PDB file of C-alpha atoms and ligand atoms in Angstrom:
ATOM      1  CA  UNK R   1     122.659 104.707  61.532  1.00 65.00           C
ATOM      2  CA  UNK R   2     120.064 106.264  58.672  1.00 59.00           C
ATOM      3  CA  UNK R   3     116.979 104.551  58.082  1.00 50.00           C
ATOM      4  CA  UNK R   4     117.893 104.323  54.137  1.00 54.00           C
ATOM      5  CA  UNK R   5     121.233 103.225  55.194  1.00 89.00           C
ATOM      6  CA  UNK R   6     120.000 100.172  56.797  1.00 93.00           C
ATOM      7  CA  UNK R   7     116.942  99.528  54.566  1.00 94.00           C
ATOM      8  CA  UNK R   8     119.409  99.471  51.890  1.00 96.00           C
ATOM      9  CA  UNK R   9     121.206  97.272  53.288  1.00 97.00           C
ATOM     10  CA  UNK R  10     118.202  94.785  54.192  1.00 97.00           C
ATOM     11  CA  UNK R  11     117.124  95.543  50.127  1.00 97.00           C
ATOM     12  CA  UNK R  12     120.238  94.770  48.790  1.00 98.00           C
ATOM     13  CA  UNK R  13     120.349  91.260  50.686  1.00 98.00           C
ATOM     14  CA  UNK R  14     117.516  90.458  50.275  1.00 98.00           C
ATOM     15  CA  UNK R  15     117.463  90.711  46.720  1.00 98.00           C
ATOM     16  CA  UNK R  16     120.482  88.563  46.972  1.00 98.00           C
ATOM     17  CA  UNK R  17     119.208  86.086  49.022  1.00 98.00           C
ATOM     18  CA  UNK R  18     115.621  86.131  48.718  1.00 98.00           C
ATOM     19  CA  UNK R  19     113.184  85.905  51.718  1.00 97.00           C
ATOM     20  CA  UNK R  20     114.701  83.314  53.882  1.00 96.00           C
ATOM     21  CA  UNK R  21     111.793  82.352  55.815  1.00 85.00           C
ATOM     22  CA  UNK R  22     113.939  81.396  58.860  1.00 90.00           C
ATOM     23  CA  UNK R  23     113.628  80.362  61.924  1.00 92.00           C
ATOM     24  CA  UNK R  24     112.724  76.923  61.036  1.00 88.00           C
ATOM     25  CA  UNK R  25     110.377  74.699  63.449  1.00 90.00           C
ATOM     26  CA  UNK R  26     107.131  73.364  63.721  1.00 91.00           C
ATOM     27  CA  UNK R  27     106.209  74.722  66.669  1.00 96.00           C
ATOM     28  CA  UNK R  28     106.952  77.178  69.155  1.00 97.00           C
ATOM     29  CA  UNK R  29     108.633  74.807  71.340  1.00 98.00           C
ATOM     30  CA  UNK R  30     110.572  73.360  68.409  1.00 98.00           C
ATOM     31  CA  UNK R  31     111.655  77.328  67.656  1.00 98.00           C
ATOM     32  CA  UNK R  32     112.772  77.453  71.979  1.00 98.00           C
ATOM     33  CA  UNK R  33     114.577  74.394  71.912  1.00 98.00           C
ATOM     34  CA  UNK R  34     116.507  75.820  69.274  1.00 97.00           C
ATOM     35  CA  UNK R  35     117.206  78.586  69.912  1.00 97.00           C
ATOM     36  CA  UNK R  36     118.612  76.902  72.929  1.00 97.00           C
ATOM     37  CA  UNK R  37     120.956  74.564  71.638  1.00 98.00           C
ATOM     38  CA  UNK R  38     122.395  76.773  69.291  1.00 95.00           C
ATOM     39  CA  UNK R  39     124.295  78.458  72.038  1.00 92.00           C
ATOM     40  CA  UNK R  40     128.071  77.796  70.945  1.00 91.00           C
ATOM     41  CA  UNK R  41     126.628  75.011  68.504  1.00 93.00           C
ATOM     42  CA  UNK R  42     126.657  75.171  64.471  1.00 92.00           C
ATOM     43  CA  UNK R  43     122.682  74.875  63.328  1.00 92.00           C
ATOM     44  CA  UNK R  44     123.824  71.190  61.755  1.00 95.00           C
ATOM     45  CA  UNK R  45     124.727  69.734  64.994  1.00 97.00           C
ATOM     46  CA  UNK R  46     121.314  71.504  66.660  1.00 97.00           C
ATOM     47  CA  UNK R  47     119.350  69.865  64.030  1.00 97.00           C
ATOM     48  CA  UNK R  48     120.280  66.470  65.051  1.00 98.00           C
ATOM     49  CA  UNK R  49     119.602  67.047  68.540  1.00 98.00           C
ATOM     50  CA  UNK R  50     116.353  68.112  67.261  1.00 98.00           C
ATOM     51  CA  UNK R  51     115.548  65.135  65.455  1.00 98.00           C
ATOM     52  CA  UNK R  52     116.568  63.037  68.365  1.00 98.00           C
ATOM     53  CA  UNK R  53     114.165  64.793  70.630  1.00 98.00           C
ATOM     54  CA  UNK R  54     111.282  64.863  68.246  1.00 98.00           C
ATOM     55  CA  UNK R  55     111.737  60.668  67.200  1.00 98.00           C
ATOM     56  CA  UNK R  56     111.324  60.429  71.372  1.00 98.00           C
ATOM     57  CA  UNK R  57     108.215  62.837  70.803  1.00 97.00           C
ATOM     58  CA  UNK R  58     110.276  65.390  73.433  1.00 98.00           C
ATOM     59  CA  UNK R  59     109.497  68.884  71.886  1.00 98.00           C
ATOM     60  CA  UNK R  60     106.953  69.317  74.736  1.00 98.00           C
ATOM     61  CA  UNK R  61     107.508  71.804  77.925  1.00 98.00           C
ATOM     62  CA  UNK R  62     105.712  69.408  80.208  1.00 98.00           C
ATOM     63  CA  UNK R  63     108.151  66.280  78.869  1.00 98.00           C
ATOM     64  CA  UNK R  64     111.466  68.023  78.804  1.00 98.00           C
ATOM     65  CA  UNK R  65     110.446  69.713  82.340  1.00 98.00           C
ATOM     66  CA  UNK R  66     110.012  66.184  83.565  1.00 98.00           C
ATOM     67  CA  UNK R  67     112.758  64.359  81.512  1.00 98.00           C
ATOM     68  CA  UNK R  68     115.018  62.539  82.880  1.00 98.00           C
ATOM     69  CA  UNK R  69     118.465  64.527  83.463  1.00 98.00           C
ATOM     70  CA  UNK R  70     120.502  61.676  81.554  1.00 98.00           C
ATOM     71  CA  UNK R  71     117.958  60.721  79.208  1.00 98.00           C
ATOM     72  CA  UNK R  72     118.011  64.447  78.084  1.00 98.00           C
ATOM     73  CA  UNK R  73     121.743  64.621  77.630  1.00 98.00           C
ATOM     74  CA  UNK R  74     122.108  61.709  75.181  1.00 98.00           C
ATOM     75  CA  UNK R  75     119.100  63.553  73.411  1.00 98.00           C
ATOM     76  CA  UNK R  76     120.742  67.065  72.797  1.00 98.00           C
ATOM     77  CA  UNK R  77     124.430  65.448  73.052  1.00 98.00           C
ATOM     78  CA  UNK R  78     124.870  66.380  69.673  1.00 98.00           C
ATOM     79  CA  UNK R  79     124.712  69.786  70.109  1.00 97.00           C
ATOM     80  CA  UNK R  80     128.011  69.978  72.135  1.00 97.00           C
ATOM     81  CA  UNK R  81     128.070  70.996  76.088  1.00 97.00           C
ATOM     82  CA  UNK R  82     125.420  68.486  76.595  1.00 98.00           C
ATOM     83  CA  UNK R  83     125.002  68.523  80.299  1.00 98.00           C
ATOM     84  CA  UNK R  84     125.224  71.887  80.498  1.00 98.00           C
ATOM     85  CA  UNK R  85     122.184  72.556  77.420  1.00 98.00           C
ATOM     86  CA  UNK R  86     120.203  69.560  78.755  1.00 98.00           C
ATOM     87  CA  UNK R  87     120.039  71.419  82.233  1.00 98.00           C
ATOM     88  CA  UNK R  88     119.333  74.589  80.586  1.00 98.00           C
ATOM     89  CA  UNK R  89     116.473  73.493  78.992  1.00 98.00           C
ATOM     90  CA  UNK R  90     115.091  71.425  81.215  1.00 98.00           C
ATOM     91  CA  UNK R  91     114.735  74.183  83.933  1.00 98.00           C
ATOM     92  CA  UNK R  92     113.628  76.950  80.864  1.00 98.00           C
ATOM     93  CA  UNK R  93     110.875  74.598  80.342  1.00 98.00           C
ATOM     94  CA  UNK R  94     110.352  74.011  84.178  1.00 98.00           C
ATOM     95  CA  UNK R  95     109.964  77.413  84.643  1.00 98.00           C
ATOM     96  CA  UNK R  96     107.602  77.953  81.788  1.00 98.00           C
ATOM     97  CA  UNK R  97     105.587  75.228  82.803  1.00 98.00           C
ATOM     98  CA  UNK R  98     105.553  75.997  86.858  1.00 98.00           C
ATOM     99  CA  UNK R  99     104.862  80.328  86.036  1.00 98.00           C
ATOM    100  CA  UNK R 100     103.165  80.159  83.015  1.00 98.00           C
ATOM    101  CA  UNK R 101     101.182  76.714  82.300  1.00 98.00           C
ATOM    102  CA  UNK R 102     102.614  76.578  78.316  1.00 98.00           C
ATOM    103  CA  UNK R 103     104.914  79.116  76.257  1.00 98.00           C
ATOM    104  CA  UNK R 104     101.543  80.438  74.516  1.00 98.00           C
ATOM    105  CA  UNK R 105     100.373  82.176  77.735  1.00 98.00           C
ATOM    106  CA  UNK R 106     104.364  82.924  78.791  1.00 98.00           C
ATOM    107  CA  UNK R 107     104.085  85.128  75.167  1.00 98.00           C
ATOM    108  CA  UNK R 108     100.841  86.669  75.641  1.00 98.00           C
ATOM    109  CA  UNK R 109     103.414  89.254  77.741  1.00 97.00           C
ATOM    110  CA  UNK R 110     104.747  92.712  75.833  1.00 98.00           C
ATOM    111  CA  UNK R 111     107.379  92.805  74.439  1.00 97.00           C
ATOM    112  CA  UNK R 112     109.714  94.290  76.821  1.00 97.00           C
ATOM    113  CA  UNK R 113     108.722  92.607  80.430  1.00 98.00           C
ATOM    114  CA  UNK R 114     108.590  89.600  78.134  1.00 98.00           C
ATOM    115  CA  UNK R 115     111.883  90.170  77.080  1.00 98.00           C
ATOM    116  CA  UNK R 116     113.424  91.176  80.731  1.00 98.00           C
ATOM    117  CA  UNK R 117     111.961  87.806  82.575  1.00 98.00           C
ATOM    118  CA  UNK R 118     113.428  85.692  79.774  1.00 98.00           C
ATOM    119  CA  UNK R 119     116.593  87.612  80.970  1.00 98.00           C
ATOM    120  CA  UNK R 120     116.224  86.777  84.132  1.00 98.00           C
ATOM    121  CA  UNK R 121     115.835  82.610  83.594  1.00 98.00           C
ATOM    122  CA  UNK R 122     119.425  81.003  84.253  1.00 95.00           C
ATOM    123  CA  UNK R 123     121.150  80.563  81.420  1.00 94.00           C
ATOM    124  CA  UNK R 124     119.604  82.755  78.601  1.00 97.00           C
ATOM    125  CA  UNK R 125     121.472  85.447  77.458  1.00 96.00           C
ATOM    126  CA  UNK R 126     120.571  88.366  74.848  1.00 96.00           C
ATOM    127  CA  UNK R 127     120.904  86.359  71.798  1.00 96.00           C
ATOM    128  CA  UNK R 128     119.027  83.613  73.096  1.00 97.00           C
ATOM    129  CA  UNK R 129     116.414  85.788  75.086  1.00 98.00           C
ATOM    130  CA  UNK R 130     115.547  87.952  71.780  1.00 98.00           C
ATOM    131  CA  UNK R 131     116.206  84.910  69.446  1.00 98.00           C
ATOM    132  CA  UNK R 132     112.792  83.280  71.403  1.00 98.00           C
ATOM    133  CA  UNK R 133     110.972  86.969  71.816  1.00 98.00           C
ATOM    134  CA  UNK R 134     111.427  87.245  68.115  1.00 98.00           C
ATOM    135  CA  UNK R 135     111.211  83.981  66.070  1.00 98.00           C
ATOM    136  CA  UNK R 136     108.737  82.059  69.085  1.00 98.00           C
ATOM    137  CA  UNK R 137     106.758  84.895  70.943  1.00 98.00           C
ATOM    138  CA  UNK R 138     106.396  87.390  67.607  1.00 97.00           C
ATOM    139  CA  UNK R 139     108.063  90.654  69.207  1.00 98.00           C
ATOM    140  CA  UNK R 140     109.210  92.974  66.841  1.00 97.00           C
ATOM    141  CA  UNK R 141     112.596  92.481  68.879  1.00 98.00           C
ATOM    142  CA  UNK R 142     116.118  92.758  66.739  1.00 98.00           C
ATOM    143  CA  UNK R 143     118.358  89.552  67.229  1.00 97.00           C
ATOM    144  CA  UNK R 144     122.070  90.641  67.400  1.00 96.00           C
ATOM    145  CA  UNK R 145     124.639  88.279  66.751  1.00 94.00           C
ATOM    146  CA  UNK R 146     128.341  87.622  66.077  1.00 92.00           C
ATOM    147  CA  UNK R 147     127.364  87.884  62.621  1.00 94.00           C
ATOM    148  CA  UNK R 148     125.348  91.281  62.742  1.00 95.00           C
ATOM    149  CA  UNK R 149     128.210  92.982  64.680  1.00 94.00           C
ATOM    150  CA  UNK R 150     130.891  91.944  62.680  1.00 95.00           C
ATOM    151  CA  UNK R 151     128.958  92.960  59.341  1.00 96.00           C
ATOM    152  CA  UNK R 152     127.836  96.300  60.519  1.00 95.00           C
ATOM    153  CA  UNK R 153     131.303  96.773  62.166  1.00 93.00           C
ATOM    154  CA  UNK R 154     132.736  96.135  58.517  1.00 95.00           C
ATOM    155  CA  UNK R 155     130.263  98.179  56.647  1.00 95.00           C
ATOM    156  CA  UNK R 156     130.340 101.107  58.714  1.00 93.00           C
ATOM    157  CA  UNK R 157     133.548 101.058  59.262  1.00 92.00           C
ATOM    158  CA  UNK R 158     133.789 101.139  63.166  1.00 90.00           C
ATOM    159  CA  UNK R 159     134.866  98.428  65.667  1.00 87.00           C
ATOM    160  CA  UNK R 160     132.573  99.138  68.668  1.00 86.00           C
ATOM    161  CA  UNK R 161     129.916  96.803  67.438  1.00 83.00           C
ATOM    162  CA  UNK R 162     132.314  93.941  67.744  1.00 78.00           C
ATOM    163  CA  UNK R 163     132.418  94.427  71.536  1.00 79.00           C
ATOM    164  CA  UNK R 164     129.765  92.196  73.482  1.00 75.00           C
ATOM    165  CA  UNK R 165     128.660  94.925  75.859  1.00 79.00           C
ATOM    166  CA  UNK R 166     127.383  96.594  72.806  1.00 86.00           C
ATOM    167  CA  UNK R 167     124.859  94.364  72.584  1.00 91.00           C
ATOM    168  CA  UNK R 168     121.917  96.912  74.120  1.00 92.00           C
ATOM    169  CA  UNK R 169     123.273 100.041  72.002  1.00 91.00           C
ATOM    170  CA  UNK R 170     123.448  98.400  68.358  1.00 93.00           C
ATOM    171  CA  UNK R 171     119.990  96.739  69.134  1.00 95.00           C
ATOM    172  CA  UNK R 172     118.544 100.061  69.821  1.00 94.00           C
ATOM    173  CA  UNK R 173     120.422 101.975  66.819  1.00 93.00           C
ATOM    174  CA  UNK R 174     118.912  99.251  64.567  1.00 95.00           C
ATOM    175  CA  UNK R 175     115.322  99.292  65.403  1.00 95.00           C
ATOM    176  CA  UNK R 176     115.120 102.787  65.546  1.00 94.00           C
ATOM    177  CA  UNK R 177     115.934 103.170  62.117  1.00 93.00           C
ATOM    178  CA  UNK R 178     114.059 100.240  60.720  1.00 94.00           C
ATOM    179  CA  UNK R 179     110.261  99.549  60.856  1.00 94.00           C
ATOM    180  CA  UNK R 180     108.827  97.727  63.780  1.00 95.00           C
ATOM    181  CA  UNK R 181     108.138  94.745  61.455  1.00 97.00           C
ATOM    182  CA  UNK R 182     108.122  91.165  62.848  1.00 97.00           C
ATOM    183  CA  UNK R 183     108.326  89.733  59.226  1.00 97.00           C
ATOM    184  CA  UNK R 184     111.533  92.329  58.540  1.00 97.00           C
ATOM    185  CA  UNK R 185     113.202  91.824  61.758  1.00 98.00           C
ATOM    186  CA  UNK R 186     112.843  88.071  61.074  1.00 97.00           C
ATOM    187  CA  UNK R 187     114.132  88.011  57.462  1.00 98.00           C
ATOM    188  CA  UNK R 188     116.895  90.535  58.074  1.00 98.00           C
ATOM    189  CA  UNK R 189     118.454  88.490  61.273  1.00 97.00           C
ATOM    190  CA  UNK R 190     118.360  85.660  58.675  1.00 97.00           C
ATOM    191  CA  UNK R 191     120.291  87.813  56.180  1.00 98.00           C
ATOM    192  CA  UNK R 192     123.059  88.726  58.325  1.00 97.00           C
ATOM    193  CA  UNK R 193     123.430  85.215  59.169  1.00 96.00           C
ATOM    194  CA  UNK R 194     123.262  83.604  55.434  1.00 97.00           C
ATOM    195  CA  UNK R 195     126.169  86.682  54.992  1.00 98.00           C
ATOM    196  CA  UNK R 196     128.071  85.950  57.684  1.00 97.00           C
ATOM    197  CA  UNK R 197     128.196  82.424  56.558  1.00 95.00           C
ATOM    198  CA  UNK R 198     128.744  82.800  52.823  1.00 96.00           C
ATOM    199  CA  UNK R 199     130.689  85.830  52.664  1.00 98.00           C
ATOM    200  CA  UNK R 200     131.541  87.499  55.980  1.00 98.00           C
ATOM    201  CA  UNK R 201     134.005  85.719  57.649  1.00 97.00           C
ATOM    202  CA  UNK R 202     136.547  85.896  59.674  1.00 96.00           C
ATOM    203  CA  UNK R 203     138.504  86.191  56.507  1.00 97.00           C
ATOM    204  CA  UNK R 204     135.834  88.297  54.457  1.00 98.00           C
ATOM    205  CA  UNK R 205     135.056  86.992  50.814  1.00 98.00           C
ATOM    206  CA  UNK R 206     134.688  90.578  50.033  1.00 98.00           C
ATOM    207  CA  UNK R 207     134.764  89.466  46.357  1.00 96.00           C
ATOM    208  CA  UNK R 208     131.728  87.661  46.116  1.00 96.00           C
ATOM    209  CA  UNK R 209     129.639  90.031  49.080  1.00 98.00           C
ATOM    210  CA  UNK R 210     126.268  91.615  47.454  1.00 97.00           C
ATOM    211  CA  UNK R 211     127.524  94.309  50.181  1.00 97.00           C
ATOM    212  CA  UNK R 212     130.873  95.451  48.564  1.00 96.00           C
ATOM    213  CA  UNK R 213     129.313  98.721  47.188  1.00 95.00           C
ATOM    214  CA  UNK R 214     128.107  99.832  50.195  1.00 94.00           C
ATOM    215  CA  UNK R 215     130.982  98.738  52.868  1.00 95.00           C
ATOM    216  CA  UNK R 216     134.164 100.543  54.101  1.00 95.00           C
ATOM    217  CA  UNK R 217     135.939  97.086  55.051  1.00 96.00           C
ATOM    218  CA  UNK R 218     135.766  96.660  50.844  1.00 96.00           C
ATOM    219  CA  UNK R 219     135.840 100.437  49.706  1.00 95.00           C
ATOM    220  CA  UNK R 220     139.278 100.733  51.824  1.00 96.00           C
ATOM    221  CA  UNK R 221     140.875  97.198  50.629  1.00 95.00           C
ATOM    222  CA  UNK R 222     140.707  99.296  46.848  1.00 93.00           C
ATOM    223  CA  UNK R 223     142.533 102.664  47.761  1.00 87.00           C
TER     224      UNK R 223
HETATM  225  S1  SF4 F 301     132.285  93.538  51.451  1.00 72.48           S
HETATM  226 FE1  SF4 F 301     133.558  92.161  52.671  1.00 72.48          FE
HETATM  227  S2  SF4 F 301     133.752  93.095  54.680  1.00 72.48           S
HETATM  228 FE2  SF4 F 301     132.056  94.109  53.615  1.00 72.48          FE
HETATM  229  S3  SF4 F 301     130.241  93.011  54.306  1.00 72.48           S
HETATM  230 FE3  SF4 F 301     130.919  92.048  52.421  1.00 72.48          FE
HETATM  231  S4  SF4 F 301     132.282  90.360  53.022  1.00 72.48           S
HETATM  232 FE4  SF4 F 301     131.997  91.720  54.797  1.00 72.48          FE
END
């Protein structure tokens, strides 16, 4: 993966898109419980779990870490695997708030040991772990997603970033070719995703992708 490769890639989105300013929250809380929620969930349904918490004034570690199990899961409920989520954030927060005191002083960690004790809390996974290290704690960390695999797989014409365990691998290809750039790391996550929703589908709408010019997938539907 060539660093004008990629970049071109991020240019020609963006240019497309525009800067998408993503994740959206208020606070850094707001950006965990997210990021949280989303797991398996589409960002509509999250968003009204959101609201729900916030009209109870809930996007606090200290209140979710003392909330009340089933109180919690007719907050998030909306987001789909309720009691499952509701648990999973209630002991993310509990942990946070027992180790750390608040998520400011849980970020004020590097990057990577940041990265490998968010790892290590029950129930986060890489998405979710780098989703908070990037868009909450600031890390110039690359989010890879369903999206971002199946785009790159597409446009480069190989089907090893579609496999899960690639996860480490692709993350590493990617930011060594890109600048360590919390702003561009943001911005481009968000660009795979707005992609992956518009034009990259399952069933690609190759027609209508500001990527055609530069992807296999499209360059072999034309011979
Ligand atoms: S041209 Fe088609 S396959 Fe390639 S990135 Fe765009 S939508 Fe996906």
């Amino acid at each position: 993966m060539h660093q004008p490769r990629i970049m071109q890639l991020y240019k020609t989105l963006e240019s497309h898109f525009g800067f998408l300013d993503w994740w959206p929250g208020d606070s850094k809380a707001e950006i965990v419980v997210g990021a949280i929620l989303t797991q398996s969930a589409s960002w509509k349904n999250v968003e009204k779990a959101i609201a729900n918490l916030k009209s109870k004034d809930m996007i606090d570690p200290k209140r979710i870490a003392n909330a009340d199990i089933k109180r919690l899961e007719q907050l998030v409920r909306p987001s789909g695997f309720y009691r499952q989520k509701a648990r999973r954030l209630r002991g993310f927060m509990s942990y946070v708030v027992k180790r750390h005191g608040s998520l400011e002083s849980m970020f004020s960690n590097d990057a990577s040991p940041l990265r490998a004790e968010l790892l290590s809390i029950n129930g986060i996974g890489n998405e979710t772990a780098d989703s908070i290290a990037l868009y909450a704690a600031e890390k110039p960390i690359f989010v890879i997603d369903a999206y971002t695999r199946r785009i790159l797989g597409r446009v480069y014409g190989t089907k090893r970033y579609e496999k899960s365990e690639c996860y480490d691998i692709l993350q590493k290809e990617i930011e060594a070719s890109i600048r360590k750039d919390v702003v561009l790391y943001k911005d481009f996550h968000a660009q795979f995703v707005e992609l992956g929703k518009n034009c990259c589908r399952a069933k690609p709408l190759c027609g209508s992708c500001p990527l055609k010019r530069q992807c296999k997938y499209f360059k072999d539907l034309q011979q």
